Amino acid sequence: MQLPNYVNTFGAAMQRKYGHKVHKLTINADFTCPNRDGSKGLGGCSFCNNATFNPNGRRPPSVIEQLEAGKRVILKRTGARHYLAYFQAYTNTYAAIEQLRALYDQALEHPDVVGLSVGTRPDCVPDPVLDLLCEYRDRGLEVWLELGLQSANDHTLAQVNRGHGWAEYADSARRARQRGLNLCTHLIVGMPGERRRDSLQSLARVLEVGTDGLKLHPLHVVKGTQLARQWRQGEYQPLAFDDYVDTAVAMVQQTPAGIIYHRLTGTASKDLLLAPLWCSQKWAVLNAIHDRLHYASICRAQGAA
Ligand code: SF4
């Protein structure tokens, strides 16, 4: 499978830029989330289960220990020797600025870490946070701000108890881009009440404001969530495999070539995943996306001939 022939993947973009592989190593820095601690809301987003970030429920190991453990796995699998510390779990800008600096600095002390990718909510990136990330960028490090938008539709965001709307995303995205900071936008396909056209509308709104990267995944129904209750009561119908692949392909086709796809699908642990079960087969999804894009390119070539 040669997905980079049809999609500007993160792996290929890093290879072009650095001449070698650069992988993200995920970190759980024991943050919480304003949509869980009561400052924005309680209970969190309807699809979110804390355990997906921290399956054993224990306090996570140190940043360096996590980087070392992740590196051992990636090195064996791909041979990559340079990494971005990917602060992924919860809201990784939800702390005092000096605390954030200390955490990010810890990750950057690792000799093989060449940058940061920081995942957060659109309503948790005040200017000092953006300025801090720019400081790292200005030191020549690879820095990405990853904003979880999920949908650009306020009705959908309210329905999943997201605790922020499109306006907060648009404001944070504009401030990040004014500073020239790399921005990656997360979108979920299959949000309650949404169809393919809604995902394409979300993409169009994101592109209008501007982004440098996109991360897609299908909505997972995982244990212990409000969404799981809705699914059991027949109030939420999970996405079919073909619908996801069709939507992801259409989104890729409508994305300008310079925008980097950090991810085209996502998996949840088998212990937690309730539906759709095909979500655990990452390679089947990626192969199907590749095959559709390959077929579309053949059709285009034949049409042009
Ligand atoms: S998905 Fe993110 S924003 Fe929503 S509750 Fe979970 S950690 Fe918070």
PDB file of C-alpha atoms and ligand atoms in Angstrom:
ATOM      1  CA  MET A   1       0.000   0.000   0.000  1.00  0.00           C
ATOM      2  CA  GLN A   2       1.436   3.359  -1.018  1.00  0.00           C
ATOM      3  CA  LEU A   3      -0.898   5.820   0.665  1.00  0.00           C
ATOM      4  CA  PRO A   4       1.572   8.738   0.289  1.00  0.00           C
ATOM      5  CA  ASN A   5       1.052   8.456  -3.495  1.00  0.00           C
ATOM      6  CA  TYR A   6      -2.442   9.867  -2.912  1.00  0.00           C
ATOM      7  CA  VAL A   7      -2.362  11.559   0.495  1.00  0.00           C
ATOM      8  CA  ASN A   8       0.106  14.021   1.968  1.00  0.00           C
ATOM      9  CA  THR A   9       0.768  11.897   5.050  1.00  0.00           C
ATOM     10  CA  PHE A  10       2.588  13.102   8.135  1.00  0.00           C
ATOM     11  CA  GLY A  11       5.203  10.373   7.741  1.00  0.00           C
ATOM     12  CA  ALA A  12       5.978  11.374   4.166  1.00  0.00           C
ATOM     13  CA  ALA A  13       5.999  15.090   5.038  1.00  0.00           C
ATOM     14  CA  MET A  14       8.531  14.507   7.828  1.00  0.00           C
ATOM     15  CA  GLN A  15      10.657  12.313   5.557  1.00  0.00           C
ATOM     16  CA  ARG A  16      10.711  15.102   2.931  1.00  0.00           C
ATOM     17  CA  LYS A  17      11.538  17.781   5.473  1.00  0.00           C
ATOM     18  CA  TYR A  18      14.185  15.946   7.517  1.00  0.00           C
ATOM     19  CA  GLY A  19      15.370  13.238   5.138  1.00  0.00           C
ATOM     20  CA  HIS A  20      14.462  10.558   7.680  1.00  0.00           C
ATOM     21  CA  LYS A  21      11.508   9.203   9.637  1.00  0.00           C
ATOM     22  CA  VAL A  22      10.110  11.235  12.523  1.00  0.00           C
ATOM     23  CA  HIS A  23       7.491   9.526  14.661  1.00  0.00           C
ATOM     24  CA  LYS A  24       5.184  10.853  17.345  1.00  0.00           C
ATOM     25  CA  LEU A  25       5.535   9.254  20.768  1.00  0.00           C
ATOM     26  CA  THR A  26       2.379   9.698  22.810  1.00  0.00           C
ATOM     27  CA  ILE A  27       2.568  11.056  26.322  1.00  0.00           C
ATOM     28  CA  ASN A  28       0.036  11.147  29.111  1.00  0.00           C
ATOM     29  CA  ALA A  29       1.211  14.032  31.307  1.00  0.00           C
ATOM     30  CA  ASP A  30      -1.594  13.523  33.835  1.00  0.00           C
ATOM     31  CA  PHE A  31      -3.580  16.589  32.822  1.00  0.00           C
ATOM     32  CA  THR A  32      -7.299  16.836  33.334  1.00  0.00           C
ATOM     33  CA  CYS A  33      -9.865  18.565  31.164  1.00  0.00           C
ATOM     34  CA  PRO A  34     -12.074  21.622  31.803  1.00  0.00           C
ATOM     35  CA  ASN A  35     -14.992  19.655  30.434  1.00  0.00           C
ATOM     36  CA  ARG A  36     -14.553  17.159  33.261  1.00  0.00           C
ATOM     37  CA  ASP A  37     -13.434  19.194  36.262  1.00  0.00           C
ATOM     38  CA  GLY A  38     -16.442  21.530  36.227  1.00  0.00           C
ATOM     39  CA  SER A  39     -14.826  24.694  34.880  1.00  0.00           C
ATOM     40  CA  LYS A  40     -16.495  24.126  31.477  1.00  0.00           C
ATOM     41  CA  GLY A  41     -18.626  21.145  32.254  1.00  0.00           C
ATOM     42  CA  LEU A  42     -18.893  17.838  34.074  1.00  0.00           C
ATOM     43  CA  GLY A  43     -18.916  14.359  32.636  1.00  0.00           C
ATOM     44  CA  GLY A  44     -16.923  15.287  29.535  1.00  0.00           C
ATOM     45  CA  CYS A  45     -17.792  14.764  25.892  1.00  0.00           C
ATOM     46  CA  SER A  46     -20.402  12.060  25.373  1.00  0.00           C
ATOM     47  CA  PHE A  47     -17.891   9.836  23.536  1.00  0.00           C
ATOM     48  CA  CYS A  48     -14.949  10.242  25.926  1.00  0.00           C
ATOM     49  CA  ASN A  49     -13.822   7.608  28.403  1.00  0.00           C
ATOM     50  CA  ASN A  50     -10.827   8.515  30.582  1.00  0.00           C
ATOM     51  CA  ALA A  51      -9.616   4.941  30.438  1.00  0.00           C
ATOM     52  CA  THR A  52      -8.783   5.192  26.744  1.00  0.00           C
ATOM     53  CA  PHE A  53      -5.951   7.516  27.793  1.00  0.00           C
ATOM     54  CA  ASN A  54      -4.968   5.609  30.907  1.00  0.00           C
ATOM     55  CA  PRO A  55      -6.110   1.982  30.732  1.00  0.00           C
ATOM     56  CA  ASN A  56      -4.618   0.828  34.065  1.00  0.00           C
ATOM     57  CA  GLY A  57      -5.947   3.843  35.999  1.00  0.00           C
ATOM     58  CA  ARG A  58      -2.571   4.452  37.684  1.00  0.00           C
ATOM     59  CA  ARG A  59      -0.591   7.673  37.693  1.00  0.00           C
ATOM     60  CA  PRO A  60       1.400   7.665  34.427  1.00  0.00           C
ATOM     61  CA  PRO A  61       5.189   7.163  34.461  1.00  0.00           C
ATOM     62  CA  SER A  62       7.471  10.181  33.977  1.00  0.00           C
ATOM     63  CA  VAL A  63       7.634  11.892  30.588  1.00  0.00           C
ATOM     64  CA  ILE A  64      11.108  10.473  29.941  1.00  0.00           C
ATOM     65  CA  GLU A  65      10.030   6.944  30.918  1.00  0.00           C
ATOM     66  CA  GLN A  66       7.083   7.173  28.526  1.00  0.00           C
ATOM     67  CA  LEU A  67       9.319   8.438  25.732  1.00  0.00           C
ATOM     68  CA  GLU A  68      11.799   5.597  26.299  1.00  0.00           C
ATOM     69  CA  ALA A  69       9.039   2.974  26.332  1.00  0.00           C
ATOM     70  CA  GLY A  70       7.442   4.406  23.169  1.00  0.00           C
ATOM     71  CA  LYS A  71      10.803   4.624  21.461  1.00  0.00           C
ATOM     72  CA  ARG A  72      11.556   0.935  22.087  1.00  0.00           C
ATOM     73  CA  VAL A  73       8.303  -0.041  20.355  1.00  0.00           C
ATOM     74  CA  ILE A  74       8.665   2.346  17.406  1.00  0.00           C
ATOM     75  CA  LEU A  75      12.339   1.550  16.859  1.00  0.00           C
ATOM     76  CA  LYS A  76      11.542  -2.147  16.550  1.00  0.00           C
ATOM     77  CA  ARG A  77       8.570  -1.516  14.255  1.00  0.00           C
ATOM     78  CA  THR A  78       9.831   1.222  11.951  1.00  0.00           C
ATOM     79  CA  GLY A  79      13.466   1.979  12.645  1.00  0.00           C
ATOM     80  CA  ALA A  80      12.660   5.687  13.258  1.00  0.00           C
ATOM     81  CA  ARG A  81      15.282   7.417  15.371  1.00  0.00           C
ATOM     82  CA  HIS A  82      13.797  10.872  15.802  1.00  0.00           C
ATOM     83  CA  TYR A  83      10.572  11.702  17.537  1.00  0.00           C
ATOM     84  CA  LEU A  84       8.038  14.325  18.426  1.00  0.00           C
ATOM     85  CA  ALA A  85       6.788  14.226  21.998  1.00  0.00           C
ATOM     86  CA  TYR A  86       3.048  14.064  21.447  1.00  0.00           C
ATOM     87  CA  PHE A  87       1.175  15.353  24.483  1.00  0.00           C
ATOM     88  CA  GLN A  88      -2.058  13.599  23.677  1.00  0.00           C
ATOM     89  CA  ALA A  89      -4.116  12.682  26.739  1.00  0.00           C
ATOM     90  CA  TYR A  90      -6.762  15.148  27.945  1.00  0.00           C
ATOM     91  CA  THR A  91      -6.078  18.897  27.575  1.00  0.00           C
ATOM     92  CA  ASN A  92      -2.340  19.431  27.349  1.00  0.00           C
ATOM     93  CA  THR A  93      -2.357  23.206  27.718  1.00  0.00           C
ATOM     94  CA  TYR A  94      -4.604  23.223  30.782  1.00  0.00           C
ATOM     95  CA  ALA A  95      -2.103  24.376  33.423  1.00  0.00           C
ATOM     96  CA  ALA A  96      -0.091  27.412  34.443  1.00  0.00           C
ATOM     97  CA  ILE A  97       2.367  28.493  31.790  1.00  0.00           C
ATOM     98  CA  GLU A  98       5.465  27.679  33.886  1.00  0.00           C
ATOM     99  CA  GLN A  99       4.128  24.208  34.565  1.00  0.00           C
ATOM    100  CA  LEU A 100       3.611  23.698  30.830  1.00  0.00           C
ATOM    101  CA  ARG A 101       7.098  24.951  30.082  1.00  0.00           C
ATOM    102  CA  ALA A 102       8.602  22.555  32.637  1.00  0.00           C
ATOM    103  CA  LEU A 103       6.737  19.593  31.141  1.00  0.00           C
ATOM    104  CA  TYR A 104       7.533  20.380  27.522  1.00  0.00           C
ATOM    105  CA  ASP A 105      11.177  21.029  28.502  1.00  0.00           C
ATOM    106  CA  GLN A 106      11.376  17.596  30.125  1.00  0.00           C
ATOM    107  CA  ALA A 107      10.340  15.969  26.854  1.00  0.00           C
ATOM    108  CA  LEU A 108      12.808  18.035  24.858  1.00  0.00           C
ATOM    109  CA  GLU A 109      15.666  16.939  27.101  1.00  0.00           C
ATOM    110  CA  HIS A 110      15.449  13.533  25.459  1.00  0.00           C
ATOM    111  CA  PRO A 111      18.259  13.490  22.864  1.00  0.00           C
ATOM    112  CA  ASP A 112      16.100  11.915  20.137  1.00  0.00           C
ATOM    113  CA  VAL A 113      13.146  14.274  20.528  1.00  0.00           C
ATOM    114  CA  VAL A 114      13.154  16.932  17.814  1.00  0.00           C
ATOM    115  CA  GLY A 115       9.907  18.660  18.648  1.00  0.00           C
ATOM    116  CA  LEU A 116       6.483  18.747  20.217  1.00  0.00           C
ATOM    117  CA  SER A 117       2.940  18.051  19.208  1.00  0.00           C
ATOM    118  CA  VAL A 118       0.475  19.396  21.755  1.00  0.00           C
ATOM    119  CA  GLY A 119      -3.154  18.275  21.710  1.00  0.00           C
ATOM    120  CA  THR A 120      -5.752  20.470  23.346  1.00  0.00           C
ATOM    121  CA  ARG A 121      -9.234  21.979  23.243  1.00  0.00           C
ATOM    122  CA  PRO A 122      -9.869  25.127  21.180  1.00  0.00           C
ATOM    123  CA  ASP A 123     -10.940  27.020  24.311  1.00  0.00           C
ATOM    124  CA  CYS A 124      -7.673  26.300  26.156  1.00  0.00           C
ATOM    125  CA  VAL A 125      -5.088  28.151  24.087  1.00  0.00           C
ATOM    126  CA  PRO A 126      -4.672  31.673  25.424  1.00  0.00           C
ATOM    127  CA  ASP A 127      -1.986  33.856  23.813  1.00  0.00           C
ATOM    128  CA  PRO A 128       0.752  32.976  26.370  1.00  0.00           C
ATOM    129  CA  VAL A 129       0.389  29.288  25.440  1.00  0.00           C
ATOM    130  CA  LEU A 130       0.717  30.075  21.739  1.00  0.00           C
ATOM    131  CA  ASP A 131       3.728  32.301  22.489  1.00  0.00           C
ATOM    132  CA  LEU A 132       5.369  29.497  24.465  1.00  0.00           C
ATOM    133  CA  LEU A 133       4.935  27.080  21.558  1.00  0.00           C
ATOM    134  CA  CYS A 134       6.365  29.718  19.215  1.00  0.00           C
ATOM    135  CA  GLU A 135       9.452  29.964  21.432  1.00  0.00           C
ATOM    136  CA  TYR A 136      10.141  26.270  20.814  1.00  0.00           C
ATOM    137  CA  ARG A 137       9.413  26.682  17.111  1.00  0.00           C
ATOM    138  CA  ASP A 138      11.837  29.617  16.960  1.00  0.00           C
ATOM    139  CA  ARG A 139      14.544  27.406  18.429  1.00  0.00           C
ATOM    140  CA  GLY A 140      14.267  25.296  15.272  1.00  0.00           C
ATOM    141  CA  LEU A 141      12.123  22.547  16.792  1.00  0.00           C
ATOM    142  CA  GLU A 142       9.237  20.909  14.951  1.00  0.00           C
ATOM    143  CA  VAL A 143       6.132  22.173  16.767  1.00  0.00           C
ATOM    144  CA  TRP A 144       2.475  21.383  16.161  1.00  0.00           C
ATOM    145  CA  LEU A 145      -0.612  22.601  17.949  1.00  0.00           C
ATOM    146  CA  GLU A 146      -3.368  19.983  17.635  1.00  0.00           C
ATOM    147  CA  LEU A 147      -6.872  21.343  18.191  1.00  0.00           C
ATOM    148  CA  GLY A 148      -9.753  18.966  18.782  1.00  0.00           C
ATOM    149  CA  LEU A 149     -12.663  20.455  16.896  1.00  0.00           C
ATOM    150  CA  GLN A 150     -14.412  17.185  15.904  1.00  0.00           C
ATOM    151  CA  SER A 151     -17.250  19.004  14.093  1.00  0.00           C
ATOM    152  CA  ALA A 152     -17.698  22.575  12.906  1.00  0.00           C
ATOM    153  CA  ASN A 153     -21.422  22.324  13.568  1.00  0.00           C
ATOM    154  CA  ASP A 154     -22.447  23.979  16.864  1.00  0.00           C
ATOM    155  CA  HIS A 155     -25.575  21.857  17.137  1.00  0.00           C
ATOM    156  CA  THR A 156     -23.474  18.673  16.967  1.00  0.00           C
ATOM    157  CA  LEU A 157     -20.930  20.052  19.443  1.00  0.00           C
ATOM    158  CA  ALA A 158     -23.729  20.851  21.909  1.00  0.00           C
ATOM    159  CA  GLN A 159     -25.238  17.413  21.398  1.00  0.00           C
ATOM    160  CA  VAL A 160     -22.005  15.667  22.402  1.00  0.00           C
ATOM    161  CA  ASN A 161     -21.515  18.027  25.363  1.00  0.00           C
ATOM    162  CA  ARG A 162     -18.297  19.371  23.931  1.00  0.00           C
ATOM    163  CA  GLY A 163     -18.424  22.574  25.977  1.00  0.00           C
ATOM    164  CA  HIS A 164     -17.124  24.789  23.170  1.00  0.00           C
ATOM    165  CA  GLY A 165     -18.374  25.872  19.785  1.00  0.00           C
ATOM    166  CA  TRP A 166     -17.045  26.707  16.351  1.00  0.00           C
ATOM    167  CA  ALA A 167     -16.279  30.314  17.372  1.00  0.00           C
ATOM    168  CA  GLU A 168     -13.645  29.255  19.941  1.00  0.00           C
ATOM    169  CA  TYR A 169     -11.984  27.043  17.355  1.00  0.00           C
ATOM    170  CA  ALA A 170     -11.962  29.759  14.685  1.00  0.00           C
ATOM    171  CA  ASP A 171     -10.480  32.278  17.131  1.00  0.00           C
ATOM    172  CA  SER A 172      -7.717  29.927  18.349  1.00  0.00           C
ATOM    173  CA  ALA A 173      -6.926  28.739  14.824  1.00  0.00           C
ATOM    174  CA  ARG A 174      -6.590  32.314  13.574  1.00  0.00           C
ATOM    175  CA  ARG A 175      -4.323  33.337  16.479  1.00  0.00           C
ATOM    176  CA  ALA A 176      -2.134  30.257  15.958  1.00  0.00           C
ATOM    177  CA  ARG A 177      -1.836  30.895  12.239  1.00  0.00           C
ATOM    178  CA  GLN A 178      -1.124  34.616  12.703  1.00  0.00           C
ATOM    179  CA  ARG A 179       1.961  33.443  14.610  1.00  0.00           C
ATOM    180  CA  GLY A 180       2.885  30.967  11.872  1.00  0.00           C
ATOM    181  CA  LEU A 181       2.436  28.051  14.277  1.00  0.00           C
ATOM    182  CA  ASN A 182       1.701  24.683  12.650  1.00  0.00           C
ATOM    183  CA  LEU A 183      -1.916  23.790  13.306  1.00  0.00           C
ATOM    184  CA  CYS A 184      -3.447  20.327  13.025  1.00  0.00           C
ATOM    185  CA  THR A 185      -7.244  20.094  13.271  1.00  0.00           C
ATOM    186  CA  HIS A 186      -8.966  16.971  14.555  1.00  0.00           C
ATOM    187  CA  LEU A 187     -12.283  15.990  12.981  1.00  0.00           C
ATOM    188  CA  ILE A 188     -14.483  13.001  13.790  1.00  0.00           C
ATOM    189  CA  VAL A 189     -16.613  11.358  11.117  1.00  0.00           C
ATOM    190  CA  GLY A 190     -19.932   9.843  12.219  1.00  0.00           C
ATOM    191  CA  MET A 191     -20.854  12.327  14.949  1.00  0.00           C
ATOM    192  CA  PRO A 192     -24.460  11.917  16.178  1.00  0.00           C
ATOM    193  CA  GLY A 193     -26.930  13.200  13.606  1.00  0.00           C
ATOM    194  CA  GLU A 194     -24.191  13.870  11.039  1.00  0.00           C
ATOM    195  CA  ARG A 195     -23.872  12.469   7.559  1.00  0.00           C
ATOM    196  CA  ARG A 196     -21.208  12.703   4.898  1.00  0.00           C
ATOM    197  CA  ARG A 197     -22.242  16.214   3.840  1.00  0.00           C
ATOM    198  CA  ASP A 198     -21.811  17.450   7.438  1.00  0.00           C
ATOM    199  CA  SER A 199     -18.247  16.137   7.559  1.00  0.00           C
ATOM    200  CA  LEU A 200     -17.533  17.864   4.253  1.00  0.00           C
ATOM    201  CA  GLN A 201     -19.045  21.084   5.597  1.00  0.00           C
ATOM    202  CA  SER A 202     -16.828  20.866   8.682  1.00  0.00           C
ATOM    203  CA  LEU A 203     -13.824  20.387   6.429  1.00  0.00           C
ATOM    204  CA  ALA A 204     -14.825  23.365   4.268  1.00  0.00           C
ATOM    205  CA  ARG A 205     -15.136  25.642   7.331  1.00  0.00           C
ATOM    206  CA  VAL A 206     -11.766  24.479   8.659  1.00  0.00           C
ATOM    207  CA  LEU A 207     -10.109  25.103   5.285  1.00  0.00           C
ATOM    208  CA  GLU A 208     -11.666  28.553   5.071  1.00  0.00           C
ATOM    209  CA  VAL A 209     -10.052  29.598   8.361  1.00  0.00           C
ATOM    210  CA  GLY A 210      -6.873  27.747   7.380  1.00  0.00           C
ATOM    211  CA  THR A 211      -5.007  24.797   8.821  1.00  0.00           C
ATOM    212  CA  ASP A 212      -1.742  22.979   8.170  1.00  0.00           C
ATOM    213  CA  GLY A 213      -2.807  19.500   9.140  1.00  0.00           C
ATOM    214  CA  LEU A 214      -5.830  17.280   9.634  1.00  0.00           C
ATOM    215  CA  LYS A 215      -6.502  14.246  11.733  1.00  0.00           C
ATOM    216  CA  LEU A 216      -9.573  12.126  11.011  1.00  0.00           C
ATOM    217  CA  HIS A 217     -11.115   9.254  12.800  1.00  0.00           C
ATOM    218  CA  PRO A 218     -14.460   7.492  12.972  1.00  0.00           C
ATOM    219  CA  LEU A 219     -16.551   8.011  16.093  1.00  0.00           C
ATOM    220  CA  HIS A 220     -15.941   5.104  18.455  1.00  0.00           C
ATOM    221  CA  VAL A 221     -18.545   3.927  20.906  1.00  0.00           C
ATOM    222  CA  VAL A 222     -16.518   2.934  23.958  1.00  0.00           C
ATOM    223  CA  LYS A 223     -17.591   1.508  27.295  1.00  0.00           C
ATOM    224  CA  GLY A 224     -18.474   3.815  30.153  1.00  0.00           C
ATOM    225  CA  THR A 225     -19.688   6.738  28.037  1.00  0.00           C
ATOM    226  CA  GLN A 226     -22.934   8.565  27.448  1.00  0.00           C
ATOM    227  CA  LEU A 227     -22.618   7.575  23.793  1.00  0.00           C
ATOM    228  CA  ALA A 228     -22.542   3.893  24.804  1.00  0.00           C
ATOM    229  CA  ARG A 229     -25.859   4.348  26.630  1.00  0.00           C
ATOM    230  CA  GLN A 230     -27.330   6.104  23.580  1.00  0.00           C
ATOM    231  CA  TRP A 231     -26.071   3.300  21.334  1.00  0.00           C
ATOM    232  CA  ARG A 232     -27.575   0.599  23.587  1.00  0.00           C
ATOM    233  CA  GLN A 233     -30.916   2.416  23.524  1.00  0.00           C
ATOM    234  CA  GLY A 234     -30.798   2.614  19.744  1.00  0.00           C
ATOM    235  CA  GLU A 235     -30.382   6.409  19.788  1.00  0.00           C
ATOM    236  CA  TYR A 236     -27.042   6.330  18.015  1.00  0.00           C
ATOM    237  CA  GLN A 237     -26.325   4.330  14.892  1.00  0.00           C
ATOM    238  CA  PRO A 238     -22.593   3.686  14.399  1.00  0.00           C
ATOM    239  CA  LEU A 239     -20.968   4.442  11.100  1.00  0.00           C
ATOM    240  CA  ALA A 240     -20.654   1.681   8.484  1.00  0.00           C
ATOM    241  CA  PHE A 241     -17.172   0.827   7.191  1.00  0.00           C
ATOM    242  CA  ASP A 242     -17.991   1.915   3.625  1.00  0.00           C
ATOM    243  CA  ASP A 243     -19.523   5.206   4.796  1.00  0.00           C
ATOM    244  CA  TYR A 244     -16.363   6.027   6.694  1.00  0.00           C
ATOM    245  CA  VAL A 245     -14.098   5.131   3.787  1.00  0.00           C
ATOM    246  CA  ASP A 246     -16.245   7.104   1.298  1.00  0.00           C
ATOM    247  CA  THR A 247     -16.299  10.148   3.554  1.00  0.00           C
ATOM    248  CA  ALA A 248     -12.578  10.032   4.313  1.00  0.00           C
ATOM    249  CA  VAL A 249     -11.806   9.682   0.581  1.00  0.00           C
ATOM    250  CA  ALA A 250     -14.073  12.638  -0.288  1.00  0.00           C
ATOM    251  CA  MET A 251     -12.401  14.717   2.429  1.00  0.00           C
ATOM    252  CA  VAL A 252      -8.924  13.878   1.155  1.00  0.00           C
ATOM    253  CA  GLN A 253      -9.997  14.766  -2.388  1.00  0.00           C
ATOM    254  CA  GLN A 254     -11.284  18.153  -1.215  1.00  0.00           C
ATOM    255  CA  THR A 255      -8.163  18.993   0.791  1.00  0.00           C
ATOM    256  CA  PRO A 256      -5.442  21.133  -0.809  1.00  0.00           C
ATOM    257  CA  ALA A 257      -2.293  19.077  -1.436  1.00  0.00           C
ATOM    258  CA  GLY A 258      -0.121  21.102   0.976  1.00  0.00           C
ATOM    259  CA  ILE A 259      -2.167  20.137   4.032  1.00  0.00           C
ATOM    260  CA  ILE A 260      -0.710  17.195   5.922  1.00  0.00           C
ATOM    261  CA  TYR A 261      -2.893  14.306   7.060  1.00  0.00           C
ATOM    262  CA  HIS A 262      -1.579  13.280  10.473  1.00  0.00           C
ATOM    263  CA  ARG A 263      -4.063  10.430  10.623  1.00  0.00           C
ATOM    264  CA  LEU A 264      -6.787   8.948   8.437  1.00  0.00           C
ATOM    265  CA  THR A 265      -8.381   6.634  10.965  1.00  0.00           C
ATOM    266  CA  GLY A 266      -8.134   5.749  14.619  1.00  0.00           C
ATOM    267  CA  THR A 267      -8.401   2.660  16.767  1.00  0.00           C
ATOM    268  CA  ALA A 268      -9.715   2.034  20.256  1.00  0.00           C
ATOM    269  CA  SER A 269      -8.573  -0.750  22.542  1.00  0.00           C
ATOM    270  CA  LYS A 270     -10.519  -3.990  22.039  1.00  0.00           C
ATOM    271  CA  ASP A 271     -11.350  -4.062  25.771  1.00  0.00           C
ATOM    272  CA  LEU A 272     -13.227  -0.779  25.498  1.00  0.00           C
ATOM    273  CA  LEU A 273     -14.561  -0.665  21.948  1.00  0.00           C
ATOM    274  CA  LEU A 274     -18.269  -1.478  21.592  1.00  0.00           C
ATOM    275  CA  ALA A 275     -18.970  -0.264  18.055  1.00  0.00           C
ATOM    276  CA  PRO A 276     -18.311  -0.109  15.204  1.00  0.00           C
ATOM    277  CA  LEU A 277     -16.071  -3.171  15.544  1.00  0.00           C
ATOM    278  CA  TRP A 278     -14.271  -2.531  12.258  1.00  0.00           C
ATOM    279  CA  CYS A 279     -12.627   0.447  14.019  1.00  0.00           C
ATOM    280  CA  SER A 280     -10.113  -1.968  15.523  1.00  0.00           C
ATOM    281  CA  GLN A 281      -8.906  -2.941  12.031  1.00  0.00           C
ATOM    282  CA  LYS A 282      -6.825   0.081  11.219  1.00  0.00           C
ATOM    283  CA  TRP A 283      -5.074  -1.496   8.238  1.00  0.00           C
ATOM    284  CA  ALA A 284      -8.304  -2.663   6.626  1.00  0.00           C
ATOM    285  CA  VAL A 285      -9.559   0.941   6.756  1.00  0.00           C
ATOM    286  CA  LEU A 286      -6.312   2.404   5.423  1.00  0.00           C
ATOM    287  CA  ASN A 287      -6.112  -0.187   2.645  1.00  0.00           C
ATOM    288  CA  ALA A 288      -9.694   0.583   1.585  1.00  0.00           C
ATOM    289  CA  ILE A 289      -8.983   4.340   1.539  1.00  0.00           C
ATOM    290  CA  HIS A 290      -5.852   3.695  -0.502  1.00  0.00           C
ATOM    291  CA  ASP A 291      -7.706   1.448  -2.962  1.00  0.00           C
ATOM    292  CA  ARG A 292     -10.479   4.006  -3.541  1.00  0.00           C
ATOM    293  CA  LEU A 293      -7.980   6.800  -4.093  1.00  0.00           C
ATOM    294  CA  HIS A 294      -5.935   4.587  -6.410  1.00  0.00           C
ATOM    295  CA  TYR A 295      -9.061   3.672  -8.392  1.00  0.00           C
ATOM    296  CA  ALA A 296     -10.098   7.341  -8.597  1.00  0.00           C
ATOM    297  CA  SER A 297      -6.673   8.265  -9.942  1.00  0.00           C
ATOM    298  CA  ILE A 298      -6.880   5.543 -12.622  1.00  0.00           C
ATOM    299  CA  CYS A 299     -10.346   6.791 -13.638  1.00  0.00           C
ATOM    300  CA  ARG A 300      -9.019  10.344 -13.829  1.00  0.00           C
ATOM    301  CA  ALA A 301      -6.051   9.254 -15.937  1.00  0.00           C
ATOM    302  CA  GLN A 302      -8.297   7.276 -18.307  1.00  0.00           C
ATOM    303  CA  GLY A 303     -10.696  10.212 -18.530  1.00  0.00           C
ATOM    304  CA  ALA A 304      -7.809  12.485 -19.459  1.00  0.00           C
ATOM    305  CA  ALA A 305      -6.390  10.069 -22.045  1.00  0.00           C
TER     306      ALA A 305
HETATM  307  S1  SF4 B   1     -12.669  14.249  24.568  1.00  0.00           S
HETATM  308 FE1  SF4 B   1     -11.120  15.714  25.258  1.00  0.00          FE
HETATM  309  S2  SF4 B   1     -12.303  17.575  25.643  1.00  0.00           S
HETATM  310 FE2  SF4 B   1     -13.778  15.898  25.643  1.00  0.00          FE
HETATM  311  S3  SF4 B   1     -13.946  15.262  27.786  1.00  0.00           S
HETATM  312 FE3  SF4 B   1     -12.429  13.941  26.821  1.00  0.00          FE
HETATM  313  S4  SF4 B   1     -10.478  14.938  27.286  1.00  0.00           S
HETATM  314 FE4  SF4 B   1     -12.094  16.476  27.603  1.00  0.00          FE
END
